[in-house]
Structures are given as C-alpha cells and as structure tokens.
mmCIF file with all atom_site columns, C-alpha atoms in Angstrom:
data_model
loop_
_atom_site.group_PDB
_atom_site.id
_atom_site.type_symbol
_atom_site.label_atom_id
_atom_site.label_alt_id
_atom_site.label_comp_id
_atom_site.label_asym_id
_atom_site.label_entity_id
_atom_site.label_seq_id
_atom_site.pdbx_PDB_ins_code
_atom_site.Cartn_x
_atom_site.Cartn_y
_atom_site.Cartn_z
_atom_site.occupancy
_atom_site.B_iso_or_equiv
_atom_site.pdbx_formal_charge
_atom_site.auth_seq_id
_atom_site.auth_comp_id
_atom_site.auth_asym_id
_atom_site.auth_atom_id
_atom_site.pdbx_PDB_model_num
ATOM 1   C CA . GLU A 1 1   ? -10.730 -4.168  -5.671  1.00 0.00 ? 294 GLU A CA 1
ATOM 2   C CA . LEU A 1 2   ? -10.994 -6.287  -2.532  1.00 0.00 ? 295 LEU A CA 1
ATOM 3   C CA . MET A 1 3   ? -9.673  -9.165  -4.634  1.00 0.00 ? 296 MET A CA 1
ATOM 4   C CA . PHE A 1 4   ? -6.531  -7.164  -5.405  1.00 0.00 ? 297 PHE A CA 1
ATOM 5   C CA . LEU A 1 5   ? -6.030  -6.365  -1.724  1.00 0.00 ? 298 LEU A CA 1
ATOM 6   C CA . GLY A 1 6   ? -5.930  -10.140 -1.252  1.00 0.00 ? 299 GLY A CA 1
ATOM 7   C CA . VAL A 1 7   ? -3.528  -10.522 -4.175  1.00 0.00 ? 300 VAL A CA 1
ATOM 8   C CA . HIS A 1 8   ? -1.302  -7.830  -2.672  1.00 0.00 ? 301 HIS A CA 1
ATOM 9   C CA . ALA A 1 9   ? -1.292  -9.641  0.685   1.00 0.00 ? 302 ALA A CA 1
ATOM 10  C CA . ASP A 1 10  ? -0.291  -12.901 -1.040  1.00 0.00 ? 303 ASP A CA 1
ATOM 11  C CA . LEU A 1 11  ? 2.577   -11.190 -2.870  1.00 0.00 ? 304 LEU A CA 1
ATOM 12  C CA . GLN A 1 12  ? 3.773   -9.500  0.313   1.00 0.00 ? 305 GLN A CA 1
ATOM 13  C CA . GLY A 1 13  ? 3.588   -12.793 2.188   1.00 0.00 ? 306 GLY A CA 1
ATOM 14  C CA . ALA A 1 14  ? 5.873   -14.430 -0.351  1.00 0.00 ? 307 ALA A CA 1
ATOM 15  C CA . MET A 1 15  ? 8.279   -11.476 -0.284  1.00 0.00 ? 308 MET A CA 1
ATOM 16  C CA . PHE A 1 16  ? 8.443   -11.155 3.497   1.00 0.00 ? 309 PHE A CA 1
ATOM 17  C CA . LYS A 1 17  ? 9.821   -14.710 3.647   1.00 0.00 ? 310 LYS A CA 1
ATOM 18  C CA . CYS A 1 18  ? 12.884  -13.376 1.825   1.00 0.00 ? 311 CYS A CA 1
ATOM 19  C CA . HIS A 1 19  ? 13.599  -10.885 4.624   1.00 0.00 ? 312 HIS A CA 1
ATOM 20  C CA . TYR A 1 20  ? 13.258  -12.965 7.796   1.00 0.00 ? 313 TYR A CA 1
ATOM 21  C CA . GLY A 1 21  ? 14.899  -16.069 9.219   1.00 0.00 ? 314 GLY A CA 1
ATOM 22  C CA . SER A 1 22  ? 18.386  -17.454 8.770   1.00 0.00 ? 315 SER A CA 1
ATOM 23  C CA . GLU A 1 23  ? 20.560  -16.376 5.856   1.00 0.00 ? 316 GLU A CA 1
ATOM 24  C CA . THR A 1 24  ? 20.155  -19.842 4.374   1.00 0.00 ? 317 THR A CA 1
ATOM 25  C CA . ALA A 1 25  ? 16.366  -19.628 4.599   1.00 0.00 ? 318 ALA A CA 1
ATOM 26  C CA . LYS A 1 26  ? 16.273  -16.122 3.119   1.00 0.00 ? 319 LYS A CA 1
ATOM 27  C CA . ARG A 1 27  ? 18.492  -17.163 0.220   1.00 0.00 ? 320 ARG A CA 1
ATOM 28  C CA . LYS A 1 28  ? 16.281  -20.191 -0.415  1.00 0.00 ? 321 LYS A CA 1
ATOM 29  C CA . PHE A 1 29  ? 13.116  -18.107 -0.531  1.00 0.00 ? 322 PHE A CA 1
ATOM 30  C CA . ARG A 1 30  ? 14.734  -15.503 -2.817  1.00 0.00 ? 323 ARG A CA 1
ATOM 31  C CA . GLU A 1 31  ? 15.657  -18.235 -5.266  1.00 0.00 ? 324 GLU A CA 1
ATOM 32  C CA . LYS A 1 32  ? 12.101  -19.587 -5.195  1.00 0.00 ? 325 LYS A CA 1
ATOM 33  C CA . LEU A 1 33  ? 10.369  -16.197 -5.312  1.00 0.00 ? 326 LEU A CA 1
ATOM 34  C CA . PRO A 1 34  ? 10.025  -15.821 -9.133  1.00 0.00 ? 327 PRO A CA 1
ATOM 35  C CA . ASN A 1 35  ? 8.277   -19.202 -9.360  1.00 0.00 ? 328 ASN A CA 1
ATOM 36  C CA . SER A 1 36  ? 6.241   -18.498 -6.222  1.00 0.00 ? 329 SER A CA 1
ATOM 37  C CA . VAL A 1 37  ? 4.677   -15.358 -7.696  1.00 0.00 ? 330 VAL A CA 1
ATOM 38  C CA . CYS A 1 38  ? 4.559   -16.196 -11.408 1.00 0.00 ? 331 CYS A CA 1
ATOM 39  C CA . ASN A 1 39  ? 0.943   -17.434 -11.406 1.00 0.00 ? 332 ASN A CA 1
ATOM 40  C CA . ILE A 1 40  ? -0.216  -14.275 -9.633  1.00 0.00 ? 333 ILE A CA 1
ATOM 41  C CA . LEU A 1 41  ? 1.724   -11.994 -11.978 1.00 0.00 ? 334 LEU A CA 1
ATOM 42  C CA . ALA A 1 42  ? 0.506   -13.871 -15.047 1.00 0.00 ? 335 ALA A CA 1
ATOM 43  C CA . GLY A 1 43  ? -3.067  -13.502 -13.827 1.00 0.00 ? 336 GLY A CA 1
ATOM 44  C CA . ILE A 1 44  ? -2.661  -9.753  -13.319 1.00 0.00 ? 337 ILE A CA 1
ATOM 45  C CA . GLU A 1 45  ? -1.118  -9.449  -16.784 1.00 0.00 ? 338 GLU A CA 1
ATOM 46  C CA . ARG A 1 46  ? -4.103  -11.274 -18.334 1.00 0.00 ? 339 ARG A CA 1
ATOM 47  C CA . MET A 1 47  ? -6.588  -9.077  -16.500 1.00 0.00 ? 340 MET A CA 1
ATOM 48  C CA . ILE A 1 48  ? -4.909  -5.867  -17.667 1.00 0.00 ? 341 ILE A CA 1
ATOM 49  C CA . LEU A 1 49  ? -4.844  -7.043  -21.268 1.00 0.00 ? 342 LEU A CA 1
ATOM 50  C CA . SER A 1 50  ? -8.448  -8.299  -21.289 1.00 0.00 ? 343 SER A CA 1
ATOM 51  C CA . LYS A 1 51  ? -10.221 -5.286  -19.752 1.00 0.00 ? 344 LYS A CA 1
ATOM 52  C CA . ALA A 1 52  ? -12.895 -3.555  -21.789 1.00 0.00 ? 345 ALA A CA 1
ATOM 53  C CA . PHE A 1 53  ? -11.380 -0.045  -21.941 1.00 0.00 ? 346 PHE A CA 1
ATOM 54  C CA . PRO A 1 54  ? -8.067  1.348   -23.251 1.00 0.00 ? 347 PRO A CA 1
ATOM 55  C CA . GLY A 1 55  ? -5.240  2.596   -21.068 1.00 0.00 ? 348 GLY A CA 1
ATOM 56  C CA . PRO A 1 56  ? -2.934  1.076   -18.470 1.00 0.00 ? 349 PRO A CA 1
ATOM 57  C CA . TYR A 1 57  ? -5.228  0.855   -15.439 1.00 0.00 ? 350 TYR A CA 1
ATOM 58  C CA . LEU A 1 58  ? -7.207  -2.126  -14.159 1.00 0.00 ? 351 LEU A CA 1
ATOM 59  C CA . ILE A 1 59  ? -10.541 -0.727  -12.978 1.00 0.00 ? 352 ILE A CA 1
ATOM 60  C CA . SER A 1 60  ? -11.069 2.811   -14.264 1.00 0.00 ? 353 SER A CA 1
ATOM 61  C CA . PRO A 1 61  ? -9.861  4.632   -17.402 1.00 0.00 ? 354 PRO A CA 1
ATOM 62  C CA . ASN A 1 62  ? -9.931  7.897   -15.427 1.00 0.00 ? 355 ASN A CA 1
ATOM 63  C CA . GLY A 1 63  ? -7.024  7.173   -13.096 1.00 0.00 ? 356 GLY A CA 1
ATOM 64  C CA . PRO A 1 64  ? -5.519  4.617   -10.728 1.00 0.00 ? 357 PRO A CA 1
ATOM 65  C CA . THR A 1 65  ? -7.591  2.917   -8.072  1.00 0.00 ? 358 THR A CA 1
ATOM 66  C CA . VAL A 1 66  ? -6.717  0.624   -5.149  1.00 0.00 ? 359 VAL A CA 1
ATOM 67  C CA . ALA A 1 67  ? -6.192  -2.312  -7.514  1.00 0.00 ? 360 ALA A CA 1
ATOM 68  C CA . ASP A 1 68  ? -3.551  -0.364  -9.442  1.00 0.00 ? 361 ASP A CA 1
ATOM 69  C CA . PHE A 1 69  ? -1.849  0.750   -6.228  1.00 0.00 ? 362 PHE A CA 1
ATOM 70  C CA . CYS A 1 70  ? -1.679  -2.896  -5.135  1.00 0.00 ? 363 CYS A CA 1
ATOM 71  C CA . VAL A 1 71  ? 0.266   -3.798  -8.273  1.00 0.00 ? 364 VAL A CA 1
ATOM 72  C CA . HIS A 1 72  ? 2.445   -0.665  -8.193  1.00 0.00 ? 365 HIS A CA 1
ATOM 73  C CA . ASN A 1 73  ? 3.374   -1.159  -4.539  1.00 0.00 ? 366 ASN A CA 1
ATOM 74  C CA . ALA A 1 74  ? 4.205   -4.840  -4.963  1.00 0.00 ? 367 ALA A CA 1
ATOM 75  C CA . VAL A 1 75  ? 6.563   -3.957  -7.808  1.00 0.00 ? 368 VAL A CA 1
ATOM 76  C CA . THR A 1 76  ? 8.213   -0.759  -6.558  1.00 0.00 ? 369 THR A CA 1
ATOM 77  C CA . SER A 1 77  ? 8.275   -0.907  -2.755  1.00 0.00 ? 370 SER A CA 1
ATOM 78  C CA . SER A 1 78  ? 11.693  -1.021  -1.151  1.00 0.00 ? 371 SER A CA 1
ATOM 79  C CA . PHE A 1 79  ? 10.332  -3.293  1.602   1.00 0.00 ? 372 PHE A CA 1
ATOM 80  C CA . PRO A 1 80  ? 9.133   -5.663  0.372   1.00 0.00 ? 373 PRO A CA 1
ATOM 81  C CA . GLY A 1 81  ? 9.210   -5.192  -3.407  1.00 0.00 ? 374 GLY A CA 1
ATOM 82  C CA . LEU A 1 82  ? 9.635   -7.463  -6.403  1.00 0.00 ? 375 LEU A CA 1
ATOM 83  C CA . ARG A 1 83  ? 12.208  -5.217  -8.086  1.00 0.00 ? 376 ARG A CA 1
ATOM 84  C CA . LYS A 1 84  ? 14.185  -4.823  -4.874  1.00 0.00 ? 377 LYS A CA 1
ATOM 85  C CA . LEU A 1 85  ? 14.288  -8.605  -4.535  1.00 0.00 ? 378 LEU A CA 1
ATOM 86  C CA . GLY A 1 86  ? 15.580  -9.012  -8.073  1.00 0.00 ? 379 GLY A CA 1
ATOM 87  C CA . VAL A 1 87  ? 12.517  -10.536 -9.741  1.00 0.00 ? 380 VAL A CA 1
ATOM 88  C CA . ASP A 1 88  ? 12.708  -10.201 -13.541 1.00 0.00 ? 381 ASP A CA 1
ATOM 89  C CA . LEU A 1 89  ? 9.482   -8.489  -14.650 1.00 0.00 ? 382 LEU A CA 1
ATOM 90  C CA . SER A 1 90  ? 10.339  -8.138  -18.330 1.00 0.00 ? 383 SER A CA 1
ATOM 91  C CA . GLY A 1 91  ? 7.831   -10.868 -19.177 1.00 0.00 ? 384 GLY A CA 1
ATOM 92  C CA . TYR A 1 92  ? 4.981   -8.741  -17.807 1.00 0.00 ? 385 TYR A CA 1
ATOM 93  C CA . PRO A 1 93  ? 4.926   -5.605  -20.005 1.00 0.00 ? 386 PRO A CA 1
ATOM 94  C CA . ALA A 1 94  ? 1.366   -4.615  -19.080 1.00 0.00 ? 387 ALA A CA 1
ATOM 95  C CA . ILE A 1 95  ? 2.257   -4.683  -15.373 1.00 0.00 ? 388 ILE A CA 1
ATOM 96  C CA . LEU A 1 96  ? 5.298   -2.504  -16.045 1.00 0.00 ? 389 LEU A CA 1
ATOM 97  C CA . LYS A 1 97  ? 3.187   -0.056  -18.078 1.00 0.00 ? 390 LYS A CA 1
ATOM 98  C CA . LEU A 1 98  ? 0.618   0.126   -15.262 1.00 0.00 ? 391 LEU A CA 1
ATOM 99  C CA . THR A 1 99  ? 3.382   0.695   -12.701 1.00 0.00 ? 392 THR A CA 1
ATOM 100 C CA . ASP A 1 100 ? 4.860   3.562   -14.726 1.00 0.00 ? 393 ASP A CA 1
ATOM 101 C CA . ALA A 1 101 ? 1.426   5.146   -15.204 1.00 0.00 ? 394 ALA A CA 1
ATOM 102 C CA . VAL A 1 102 ? 0.662   5.018   -11.475 1.00 0.00 ? 395 VAL A CA 1
ATOM 103 C CA . GLN A 1 103 ? 4.038   6.557   -10.664 1.00 0.00 ? 396 GLN A CA 1
ATOM 104 C CA . ALA A 1 104 ? 3.464   9.375   -13.136 1.00 0.00 ? 397 ALA A CA 1
ATOM 105 C CA . ASN A 1 105 ? 0.002   10.009  -11.672 1.00 0.00 ? 398 ASN A CA 1
ATOM 106 C CA . LEU A 1 106 ? 1.335   10.104  -8.111  1.00 0.00 ? 399 LEU A CA 1
ATOM 107 C CA . THR A 1 107 ? 4.151   12.465  -9.093  1.00 0.00 ? 400 THR A CA 1
ATOM 108 C CA . THR A 1 108 ? 1.647   14.852  -10.675 1.00 0.00 ? 401 THR A CA 1
ATOM 109 C CA . LYS A 1 109 ? -0.648  14.667  -7.646  1.00 0.00 ? 402 LYS A CA 1
ATOM 110 C CA . GLU A 1 110 ? 2.219   15.382  -5.258  1.00 0.00 ? 403 GLU A CA 1
ATOM 111 C CA . ARG A 1 111 ? 3.405   18.337  -7.349  1.00 0.00 ? 404 ARG A CA 1
ATOM 112 C CA . LYS A 1 112 ? -0.081  19.883  -7.333  1.00 0.00 ? 405 LYS A CA 1
ATOM 113 C CA . ARG A 1 113 ? -0.526  19.250  -3.603  1.00 0.00 ? 406 ARG A CA 1
ATOM 114 C CA . LYS A 1 114 ? 2.751   21.036  -2.817  1.00 0.00 ? 407 LYS A CA 1
ATOM 115 C CA . LEU A 1 115 ? 1.509   24.011  -4.821  1.00 0.00 ? 408 LEU A CA 1
ATOM 116 C CA . GLY A 1 116 ? -1.456  24.292  -2.477  1.00 0.00 ? 409 GLY A CA 1
ATOM 117 C CA . GLU A 1 117 ? -4.136  22.255  -4.184  1.00 0.00 ? 410 GLU A CA 1
ATOM 118 C CA . PRO A 1 118 ? -7.053  21.869  -1.718  1.00 0.00 ? 411 PRO A CA 1
ATOM 119 C CA . PRO A 1 119 ? -8.354  18.395  -0.834  1.00 0.00 ? 412 PRO A CA 1
ATOM 120 C CA . GLN A 1 120 ? -10.666 17.081  -3.530  1.00 0.00 ? 413 GLN A CA 1
ATOM 121 C CA . VAL A 1 121 ? -13.230 15.751  -1.074  1.00 0.00 ? 414 VAL A CA 1
ATOM 122 C CA . PRO A 1 122 ? -14.475 17.119  2.266   1.00 0.00 ? 415 PRO A CA 1
ATOM 123 C CA . LEU A 1 123 ? -13.175 15.211  5.268   1.00 0.00 ? 416 LEU A CA 1
ATOM 124 C CA . PRO A 1 124 ? -14.829 14.339  8.555   1.00 0.00 ? 417 PRO A CA 1
ATOM 125 C CA . GLU A 1 125 ? -13.678 16.433  11.489  1.00 0.00 ? 418 GLU A CA 1
ATOM 126 C CA . GLY A 1 126 ? -9.906  16.371  11.865  1.00 0.00 ? 419 GLY A CA 1
ATOM 127 C CA . LEU A 1 127 ? -7.302  14.557  9.804   1.00 0.00 ? 420 LEU A CA 1
ATOM 128 C CA . PRO A 1 128 ? -7.002  10.778  9.730   1.00 0.00 ? 421 PRO A CA 1
ATOM 129 C CA . GLU A 1 129 ? -3.870  9.450   11.421  1.00 0.00 ? 422 GLU A CA 1
ATOM 130 C CA . LEU A 1 130 ? -2.028  6.516   9.872   1.00 0.00 ? 423 LEU A CA 1
ATOM 131 C CA . TRP A 1 131 ? 0.181   4.699   12.399  1.00 0.00 ? 424 TRP A CA 1
ATOM 132 C CA . TYR A 1 132 ? 3.052   2.533   11.177  1.00 0.00 ? 425 TYR A CA 1
ATOM 133 C CA . PHE A 1 133 ? 6.819   2.184   11.262  1.00 0.00 ? 426 PHE A CA 1
ATOM 134 C CA . ASP A 1 134 ? 9.192   4.446   9.322   1.00 0.00 ? 427 ASP A CA 1
ATOM 135 C CA . THR A 1 135 ? 9.219   2.120   6.320   1.00 0.00 ? 428 THR A CA 1
ATOM 136 C CA . GLN A 1 136 ? 6.939   1.183   3.440   1.00 0.00 ? 429 GLN A CA 1
ATOM 137 C CA . GLY A 1 137 ? 5.891   -2.341  4.410   1.00 0.00 ? 430 GLY A CA 1
ATOM 138 C CA . GLN A 1 138 ? 2.177   -2.851  4.969   1.00 0.00 ? 431 GLN A CA 1
ATOM 139 C CA . ALA A 1 139 ? 1.264   0.838   5.179   1.00 0.00 ? 432 ALA A CA 1
ATOM 140 C CA . GLU A 1 140 ? 2.527   2.185   1.852   1.00 0.00 ? 433 GLU A CA 1
ATOM 141 C CA . LEU A 1 141 ? -0.575  1.045   -0.008  1.00 0.00 ? 434 LEU A CA 1
ATOM 142 C CA . THR A 1 142 ? -2.718  3.156   2.332   1.00 0.00 ? 435 THR A CA 1
ATOM 143 C CA . ARG A 1 143 ? -0.366  6.139   1.984   1.00 0.00 ? 436 ARG A CA 1
ATOM 144 C CA . LEU A 1 144 ? -0.646  5.897   -1.811  1.00 0.00 ? 437 LEU A CA 1
ATOM 145 C CA . THR A 1 145 ? -4.436  5.656   -1.616  1.00 0.00 ? 438 THR A CA 1
ATOM 146 C CA . PHE A 1 146 ? -4.716  8.722   0.630   1.00 0.00 ? 439 PHE A CA 1
ATOM 147 C CA . ALA A 1 147 ? -2.405  10.710  -1.659  1.00 0.00 ? 440 ALA A CA 1
ATOM 148 C CA . ALA A 1 148 ? -4.164  9.753   -4.895  1.00 0.00 ? 441 ALA A CA 1
ATOM 149 C CA . GLY A 1 149 ? -7.520  10.745  -3.439  1.00 0.00 ? 442 GLY A CA 1
ATOM 150 C CA . GLY A 1 150 ? -6.261  14.155  -2.335  1.00 0.00 ? 443 GLY A CA 1
ATOM 151 C CA . VAL A 1 151 ? -6.857  13.223  1.315   1.00 0.00 ? 444 VAL A CA 1
ATOM 152 C CA . ARG A 1 152 ? -4.550  14.944  3.762   1.00 0.00 ? 445 ARG A CA 1
ATOM 153 C CA . PHE A 1 153 ? -3.531  12.750  6.676   1.00 0.00 ? 446 PHE A CA 1
ATOM 154 C CA . LYS A 1 154 ? -1.033  12.526  9.519   1.00 0.00 ? 447 LYS A CA 1
ATOM 155 C CA . ASP A 1 155 ? 1.652   9.999   8.640   1.00 0.00 ? 448 ASP A CA 1
ATOM 156 C CA . ILE A 1 156 ? 2.781   8.815   12.078  1.00 0.00 ? 449 ILE A CA 1
ATOM 157 C CA . ARG A 1 157 ? 5.986   6.787   11.755  1.00 0.00 ? 450 ARG A CA 1
ATOM 158 C CA . LEU A 1 158 ? 7.133   5.066   14.923  1.00 0.00 ? 451 LEU A CA 1
ATOM 159 C CA . THR A 1 159 ? 10.678  4.205   15.912  1.00 0.00 ? 452 THR A CA 1
ATOM 160 C CA . THR A 1 160 ? 11.343  0.887   17.625  1.00 0.00 ? 453 THR A CA 1
ATOM 161 C CA . ALA A 1 161 ? 11.385  2.614   21.014  1.00 0.00 ? 454 ALA A CA 1
ATOM 162 C CA . GLN A 1 162 ? 8.128   4.471   20.292  1.00 0.00 ? 455 GLN A CA 1
ATOM 163 C CA . TRP A 1 163 ? 6.467   1.234   19.187  1.00 0.00 ? 456 TRP A CA 1
ATOM 164 C CA . ARG A 1 164 ? 7.533   -0.469  22.421  1.00 0.00 ? 457 ARG A CA 1
ATOM 165 C CA . ASP A 1 165 ? 6.078   2.425   24.425  1.00 0.00 ? 458 ASP A CA 1
ATOM 166 C CA . ALA A 1 166 ? 2.847   2.361   22.393  1.00 0.00 ? 459 ALA A CA 1
ATOM 167 C CA . LYS A 1 167 ? 2.332   -1.343  23.044  1.00 0.00 ? 460 LYS A CA 1
ATOM 168 C CA . ASN A 1 168 ? 2.827   -0.779  26.774  1.00 0.00 ? 461 ASN A CA 1
ATOM 169 C CA . ASN A 1 169 ? 0.447   2.179   26.890  1.00 0.00 ? 462 ASN A CA 1
ATOM 170 C CA . PRO A 1 170 ? -3.170  0.944   27.159  1.00 0.00 ? 463 PRO A CA 1
ATOM 171 C CA . ASN A 1 171 ? -4.454  4.283   25.855  1.00 0.00 ? 464 ASN A CA 1
ATOM 172 C CA . SER A 1 172 ? -2.401  4.320   22.655  1.00 0.00 ? 465 SER A CA 1
ATOM 173 C CA . VAL A 1 173 ? -4.163  3.758   19.341  1.00 0.00 ? 466 VAL A CA 1
ATOM 174 C CA . PRO A 1 174 ? -2.523  0.353   18.665  1.00 0.00 ? 467 PRO A CA 1
ATOM 175 C CA . SER A 1 175 ? -3.250  -0.888  22.204  1.00 0.00 ? 468 SER A CA 1
ATOM 176 C CA . ARG A 1 176 ? -6.912  0.066   21.876  1.00 0.00 ? 469 ARG A CA 1
ATOM 177 C CA . LEU A 1 177 ? -7.070  -2.296  18.893  1.00 0.00 ? 470 LEU A CA 1
ATOM 178 C CA . PHE A 1 178 ? -4.936  -5.430  18.443  1.00 0.00 ? 471 PHE A CA 1
ATOM 179 C CA . LYS A 1 179 ? -1.465  -4.066  19.323  1.00 0.00 ? 472 LYS A CA 1
ATOM 180 C CA . SER A 1 180 ? -0.541  -4.312  15.668  1.00 0.00 ? 473 SER A CA 1
ATOM 181 C CA . LEU A 1 181 ? 0.309   -1.941  12.835  1.00 0.00 ? 474 LEU A CA 1
ATOM 182 C CA . PRO A 1 182 ? -0.820  -0.371  10.560  1.00 0.00 ? 475 PRO A CA 1
ATOM 183 C CA . CYS A 1 183 ? -3.821  1.287   12.151  1.00 0.00 ? 476 CYS A CA 1
ATOM 184 C CA . VAL A 1 184 ? -5.867  4.441   11.621  1.00 0.00 ? 477 VAL A CA 1
ATOM 185 C CA . ARG A 1 185 ? -7.506  6.899   13.985  1.00 0.00 ? 478 ARG A CA 1
ATOM 186 C CA . HIS A 1 186 ? -9.953  9.412   12.547  1.00 0.00 ? 479 HIS A CA 1
ATOM 187 C CA . SER A 1 187 ? -11.895 11.294  15.178  1.00 0.00 ? 480 SER A CA 1
ATOM 188 C CA . ASP A 1 188 ? -13.734 8.483   17.029  1.00 0.00 ? 481 ASP A CA 1
ATOM 189 C CA . ILE A 1 189 ? -13.016 5.888   14.334  1.00 0.00 ? 482 ILE A CA 1
ATOM 190 C CA . LEU A 1 190 ? -10.322 3.300   15.079  1.00 0.00 ? 483 LEU A CA 1
ATOM 191 C CA . LEU A 1 191 ? -9.270  0.745   12.457  1.00 0.00 ? 484 LEU A CA 1
ATOM 192 C CA . ALA A 1 192 ? -6.544  -1.889  12.228  1.00 0.00 ? 485 ALA A CA 1
ATOM 193 C CA . GLN A 1 193 ? -5.294  -4.441  9.677   1.00 0.00 ? 486 GLN A CA 1
ATOM 194 C CA . PRO A 1 194 ? -3.751  -3.493  6.294   1.00 0.00 ? 487 PRO A CA 1
ATOM 195 C CA . ARG A 1 195 ? -6.785  -4.165  4.107   1.00 0.00 ? 488 ARG A CA 1
ATOM 196 C CA . ALA A 1 196 ? -9.218  -2.345  6.379   1.00 0.00 ? 489 ALA A CA 1
ATOM 197 C CA . VAL A 1 197 ? -7.168  0.856   6.616   1.00 0.00 ? 490 VAL A CA 1
ATOM 198 C CA . CYS A 1 198 ? -6.601  0.893   2.850   1.00 0.00 ? 491 CYS A CA 1
ATOM 199 C CA . VAL A 1 199 ? -10.330 0.501   2.179   1.00 0.00 ? 492 VAL A CA 1
ATOM 200 C CA . TYR A 1 200 ? -11.027 3.388   4.575   1.00 0.00 ? 493 TYR A CA 1
ATOM 201 C CA . ALA A 1 201 ? -8.506  5.582   2.730   1.00 0.00 ? 494 ALA A CA 1
ATOM 202 C CA . ALA A 1 202 ? -10.231 4.726   -0.551  1.00 0.00 ? 495 ALA A CA 1
ATOM 203 C CA . GLU A 1 203 ? -13.672 5.515   0.875   1.00 0.00 ? 496 GLU A CA 1
ATOM 204 C CA . LEU A 1 204 ? -12.501 8.995   1.880   1.00 0.00 ? 497 LEU A CA 1
ATOM 205 C CA . GLY A 1 205 ? -10.895 9.743   -1.485  1.00 0.00 ? 498 GLY A CA 1
ATOM 206 C CA . ILE A 1 206 ? -10.819 7.861   -4.747  1.00 0.00 ? 499 ILE A CA 1
ATOM 207 C CA . TRP A 1 207 ? -14.029 5.884   -4.178  1.00 0.00 ? 500 TRP A CA 1
ATOM 208 C CA . ALA A 1 208 ? -15.873 9.050   -3.116  1.00 0.00 ? 501 ALA A CA 1
ATOM 209 C CA . GLN A 1 209 ? -14.783 10.530  -6.443  1.00 0.00 ? 502 GLN A CA 1
ATOM 210 C CA . GLY A 1 210 ? -16.301 7.646   -8.405  1.00 0.00 ? 503 GLY A CA 1
ATOM 211 C CA . ARG A 1 211 ? -13.137 5.749   -9.237  1.00 0.00 ? 504 ARG A CA 1
#
C-alpha cells in the first residue's frame, strides 16, 4: 500500500502542474498530461487484472483499502483529478470499475454513519484532527481512509486568513511541525506530510480491521 501512496503522489504531481503557473504553461501541461500518466495508469490496470482474487479491489476482496482510495481519489477528485482535467479513462476499464466500487462503498458507509452507526474500532483518547484547506487536494485521501475505517475525526478546513494566522502562531499544530498541510493532531501525537497522515488514518481504521 505504501507503493500506491507513492503512485498517488506521482499522479498528483503531474496534475498539480496543470493548475499553477502561466496560462501557457498550464495549457501545455494539460495537453501533455494523458501521456505523462499513461504508464502509471497502465501499470495499475495490469495489477488489478492480475490479482489472485475476484472483485474490483487491489489488495483485499473484503473492501477498499488505501491502495484503492489512491486510485479513486486520483480519478475523481475535483482538485486535482484526472476526470476534472479531461483525461480519457475509457482505455482503463478495471480502474473505472474499481473507482465505481469504492464510491459505492463510501456512499454506503456514509449512509450508515449518519444513521448512528458507532465507530468500528476503539480510538485513543479524543478524536484525531485533520488540518487542511477547504478543498480536496492532498488531504482527501486521508479523509476517505478515516471514513472507510469508521473513524470519527475533526475535519479542520482553514481559510486563507486562518492559514496565515496558523503559520504565524508558534503554538499552532502546523507551526509545531513543518508549517505545511495536511497535518494531524491526535492527543499528544503530531504528524505531517500527506503519506504519513494517511497511513495513520489507516492504522486507526481499515488496517486495524485486517484490510
């Protein structure tokens, strides 16, 4: 699963280039994006098709894991996302099937949680806090992982002004780490960097459940 966190970071890196810089540069990177990510997508497609068990998921037949969320988020996120950027995914039917299965699983989980389903695993004291901006970006993968594991958490979404204040406050969670987002505070635990906070979310939920 750590490999897929790396794959997700590579896909996001290619997509972020389409959002920043001059209009000319952004247009250039959008035109190049399908070729830039085709080897990664083809590799994911091969891995889905060659796994030893039936069903749409990559790692476990019992439900989505971090690897599946990595693929789902790269495809469906509004910022940055392959669909949003106009990448034609019709040549990757297994990826599309996985993405649909993850979405259906998350919808079911959210419906049950709203009906009062208790957390599936006991949590350490207090709720984990996920700090990020009010967008999907580099935190959505962690949000998905918390939700799929039945882990309740505080989703702290900062405005631009709040982020500026947090960076200037030496006692804020980001300033106690690297002055970067996303980050997590859970009781005395402080974590930063996208992969680290996603792994922590998985350890509290889906990995604790054996997925």
